[in-house]
Short mmCIF file of C-alpha atoms in Angstrom, two decimals:
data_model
loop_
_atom_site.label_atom_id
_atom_site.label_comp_id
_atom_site.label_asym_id
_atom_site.label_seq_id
_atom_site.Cartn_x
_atom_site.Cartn_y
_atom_site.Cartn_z
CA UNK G 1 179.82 126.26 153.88
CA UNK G 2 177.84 125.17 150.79
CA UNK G 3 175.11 127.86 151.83
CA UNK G 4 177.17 130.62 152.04
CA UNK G 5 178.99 129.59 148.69
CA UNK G 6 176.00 129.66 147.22
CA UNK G 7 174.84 132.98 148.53
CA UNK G 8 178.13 134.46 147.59
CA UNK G 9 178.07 132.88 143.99
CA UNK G 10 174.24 134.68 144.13
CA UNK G 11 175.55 138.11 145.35
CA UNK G 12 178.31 137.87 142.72
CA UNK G 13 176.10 137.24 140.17
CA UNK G 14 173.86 140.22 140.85
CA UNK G 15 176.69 142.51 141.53
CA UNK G 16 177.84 141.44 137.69
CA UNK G 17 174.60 141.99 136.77
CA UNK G 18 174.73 145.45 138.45
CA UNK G 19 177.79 146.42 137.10
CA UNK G 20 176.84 145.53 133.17
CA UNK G 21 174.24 147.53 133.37
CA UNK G 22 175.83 150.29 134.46
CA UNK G 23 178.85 149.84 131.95
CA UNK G 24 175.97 150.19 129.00
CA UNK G 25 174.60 153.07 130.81
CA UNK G 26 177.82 154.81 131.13
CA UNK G 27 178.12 153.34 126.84
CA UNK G 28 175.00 154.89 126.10
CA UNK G 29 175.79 158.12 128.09
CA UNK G 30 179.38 158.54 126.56
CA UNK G 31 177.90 157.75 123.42
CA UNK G 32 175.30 160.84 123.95
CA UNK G 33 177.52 163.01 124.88
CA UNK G 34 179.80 162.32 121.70
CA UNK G 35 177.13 162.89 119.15
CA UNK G 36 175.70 165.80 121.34
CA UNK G 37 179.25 167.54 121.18
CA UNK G 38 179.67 166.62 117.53
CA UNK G 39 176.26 168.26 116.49
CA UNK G 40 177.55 171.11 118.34
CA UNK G 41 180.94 171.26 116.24
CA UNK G 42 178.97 170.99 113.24
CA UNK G 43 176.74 174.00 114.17
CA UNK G 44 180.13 176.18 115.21
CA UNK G 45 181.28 174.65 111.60
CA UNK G 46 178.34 176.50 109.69
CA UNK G 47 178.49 179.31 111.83
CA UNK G 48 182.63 179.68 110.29
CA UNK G 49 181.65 179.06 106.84
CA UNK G 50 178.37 180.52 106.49
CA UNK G 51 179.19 183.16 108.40
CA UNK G 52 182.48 183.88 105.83
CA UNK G 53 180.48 183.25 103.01
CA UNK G 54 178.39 186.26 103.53
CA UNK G 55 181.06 188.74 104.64
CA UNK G 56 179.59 188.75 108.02
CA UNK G 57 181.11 188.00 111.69
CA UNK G 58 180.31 185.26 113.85
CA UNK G 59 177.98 187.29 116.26
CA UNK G 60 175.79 189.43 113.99
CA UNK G 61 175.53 186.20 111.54
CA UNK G 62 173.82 184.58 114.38
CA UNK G 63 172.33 187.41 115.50
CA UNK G 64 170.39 187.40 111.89
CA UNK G 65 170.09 183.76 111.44
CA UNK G 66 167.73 184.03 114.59
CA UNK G 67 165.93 187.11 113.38
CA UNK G 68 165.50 185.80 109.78
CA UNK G 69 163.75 182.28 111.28
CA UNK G 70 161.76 184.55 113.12
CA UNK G 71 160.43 185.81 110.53
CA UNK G 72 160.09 182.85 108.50
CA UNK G 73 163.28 183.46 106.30
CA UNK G 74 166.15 181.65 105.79
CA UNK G 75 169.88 183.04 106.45
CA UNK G 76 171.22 180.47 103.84
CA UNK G 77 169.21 182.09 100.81
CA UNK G 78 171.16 185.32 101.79
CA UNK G 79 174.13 184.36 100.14
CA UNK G 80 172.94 185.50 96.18
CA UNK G 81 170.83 188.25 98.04
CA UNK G 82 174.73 189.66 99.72
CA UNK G 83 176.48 189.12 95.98
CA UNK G 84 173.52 191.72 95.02
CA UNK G 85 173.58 194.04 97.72
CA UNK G 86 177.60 194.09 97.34
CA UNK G 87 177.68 194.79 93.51
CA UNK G 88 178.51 198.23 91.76
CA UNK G 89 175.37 198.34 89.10
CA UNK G 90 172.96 201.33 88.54
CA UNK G 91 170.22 199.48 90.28
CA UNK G 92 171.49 199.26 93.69
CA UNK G 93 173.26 202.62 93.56
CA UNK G 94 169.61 203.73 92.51
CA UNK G 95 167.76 201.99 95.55
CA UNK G 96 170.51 203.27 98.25
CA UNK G 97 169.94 206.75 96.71
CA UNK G 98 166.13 206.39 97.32
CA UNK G 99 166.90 204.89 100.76
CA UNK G 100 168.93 208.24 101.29
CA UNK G 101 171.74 205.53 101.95
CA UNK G 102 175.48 206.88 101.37
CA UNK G 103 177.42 203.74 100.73
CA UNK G 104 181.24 203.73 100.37
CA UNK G 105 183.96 201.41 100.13
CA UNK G 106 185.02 201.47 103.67
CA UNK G 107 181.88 200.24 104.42
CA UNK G 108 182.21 196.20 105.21
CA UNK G 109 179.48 194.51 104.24
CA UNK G 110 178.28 193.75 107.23
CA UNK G 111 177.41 197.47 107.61
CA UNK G 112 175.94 198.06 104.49
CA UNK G 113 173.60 194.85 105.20
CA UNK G 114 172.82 196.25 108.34
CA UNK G 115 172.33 199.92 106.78
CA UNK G 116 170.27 198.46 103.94
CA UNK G 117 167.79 196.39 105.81
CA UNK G 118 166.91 199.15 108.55
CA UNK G 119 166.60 202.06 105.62
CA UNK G 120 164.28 199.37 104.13
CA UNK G 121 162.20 198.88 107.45
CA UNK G 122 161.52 202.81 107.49
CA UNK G 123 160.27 202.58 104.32
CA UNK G 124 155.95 202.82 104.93
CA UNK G 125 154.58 202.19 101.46
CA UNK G 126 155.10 198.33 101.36
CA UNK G 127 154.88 198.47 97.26
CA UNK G 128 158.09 201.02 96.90
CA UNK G 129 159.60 198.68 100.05
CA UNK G 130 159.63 195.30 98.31
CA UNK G 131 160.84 197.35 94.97
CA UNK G 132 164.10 198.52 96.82
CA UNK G 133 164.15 194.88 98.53
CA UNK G 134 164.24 193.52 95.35
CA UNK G 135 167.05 195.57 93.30
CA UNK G 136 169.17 195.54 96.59
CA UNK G 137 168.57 191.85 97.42
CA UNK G 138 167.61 190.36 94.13
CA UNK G 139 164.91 187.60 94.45
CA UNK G 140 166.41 186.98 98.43
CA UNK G 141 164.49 190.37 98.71
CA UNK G 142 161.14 189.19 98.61
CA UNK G 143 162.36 186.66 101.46
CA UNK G 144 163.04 189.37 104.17
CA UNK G 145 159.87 191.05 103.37
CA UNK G 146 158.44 189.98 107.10
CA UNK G 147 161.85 190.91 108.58
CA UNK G 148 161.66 194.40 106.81
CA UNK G 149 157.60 194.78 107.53
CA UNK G 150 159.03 194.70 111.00
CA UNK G 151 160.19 197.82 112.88
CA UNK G 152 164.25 198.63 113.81
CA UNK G 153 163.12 198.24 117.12
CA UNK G 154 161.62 194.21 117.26
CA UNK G 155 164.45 193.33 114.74
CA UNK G 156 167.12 194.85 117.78
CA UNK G 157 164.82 192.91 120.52
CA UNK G 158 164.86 189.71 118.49
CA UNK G 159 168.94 190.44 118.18
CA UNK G 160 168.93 190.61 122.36
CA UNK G 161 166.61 187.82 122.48
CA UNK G 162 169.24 185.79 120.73
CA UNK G 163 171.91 186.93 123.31
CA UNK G 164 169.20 186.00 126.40
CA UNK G 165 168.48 182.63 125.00
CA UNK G 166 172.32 181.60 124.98
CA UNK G 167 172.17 180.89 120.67
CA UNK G 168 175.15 183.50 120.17
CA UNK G 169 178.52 181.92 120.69
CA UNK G 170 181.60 183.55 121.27
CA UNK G 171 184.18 183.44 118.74
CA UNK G 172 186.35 181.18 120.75
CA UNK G 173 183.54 178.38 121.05
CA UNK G 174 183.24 178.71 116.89
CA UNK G 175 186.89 178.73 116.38
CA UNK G 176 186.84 175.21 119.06
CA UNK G 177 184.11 173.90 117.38
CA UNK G 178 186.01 174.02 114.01
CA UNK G 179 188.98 172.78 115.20
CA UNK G 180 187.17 169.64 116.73
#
């Protein structure tokens, strides 16, 4: 009897043993998962904001975050560069006239963004390009100068690479991010 309450103190040892281990496993893993979903609700957070901010919807400001990295800009220097493109002066009416752009106030600016920057990539002499860059973007012009170097064509396959890598939520999975 002494032997086999010994091995059954032994076996309930281990099986304790066992079972804290896997309670810190299943710690650490709930605790992964946590700050894995939480990074996630802070990316569908910027998305919202940024993505207000700039007068653009949730897919196409993806869509250009991705294109802009590609080409070694930054979507979050856009903001002064979208106060320019969006304002009434003679300087941007002067570059979309040049562009042969006709810009109206139905336009959202979302479309004149997207107007502007693929007028800009026709554009072949590179010294007239960053000019028009430059009055329609202000100094955020000189940023997109790779992105607008670029032809319509790679910027749309970067835009459906975006979509084939999965980094384009829906606007459900922003809005559920925001409200976590």
């Amino acid at each position: 009897l002494s032997k086999a309450g010994d091995m059954a103190k032994s076996g309930i040892t281990a099986l304790g043993k066992g079972m804290a281990v896997a309670a810190t496993s299943v710690a650490t893993a709930g605790a992964a998962i946590f700050g894995f979903t939480t990074k996630t609700a802070e990316t569908q957070d910027r998305v919202d904001k940024m993505s207000q901010s700039l007068g653009l919807s949730n897919e196409k400001f993806q869509e250009w975050d991705y294109i802009m990295a590609q080409n070694g800009a930054s979507i979050d220097s856009m903001k002064v560069g979208m106060k320019t493109l969006m304002s009434d002066t003679t300087s941007t009416q002067g570059a979309f006239s040049e562009l042969g752009l006709n810009i109206t106030d139905s336009m959202s600016k979302e479309e004149v963004f997207e107007a502007s920057v693929k007028a800009l990539q026709g554009v072949e002499d590179n010294t007239k390009k960053a000019k028009l860059a430059t009055e329609l973007f202000g100094k955020a012009g000189t940023d997109l100068m790779p992105m607008l170097n670029q032809t319509t064509q790679g910027t749309e396959e970067l835009r459906q690479r975006a979509h084939d890598l999965g980094l384009v939520m829906s606007d459900e999975a922003v809005a559920n991010g925001v409200a976590f």
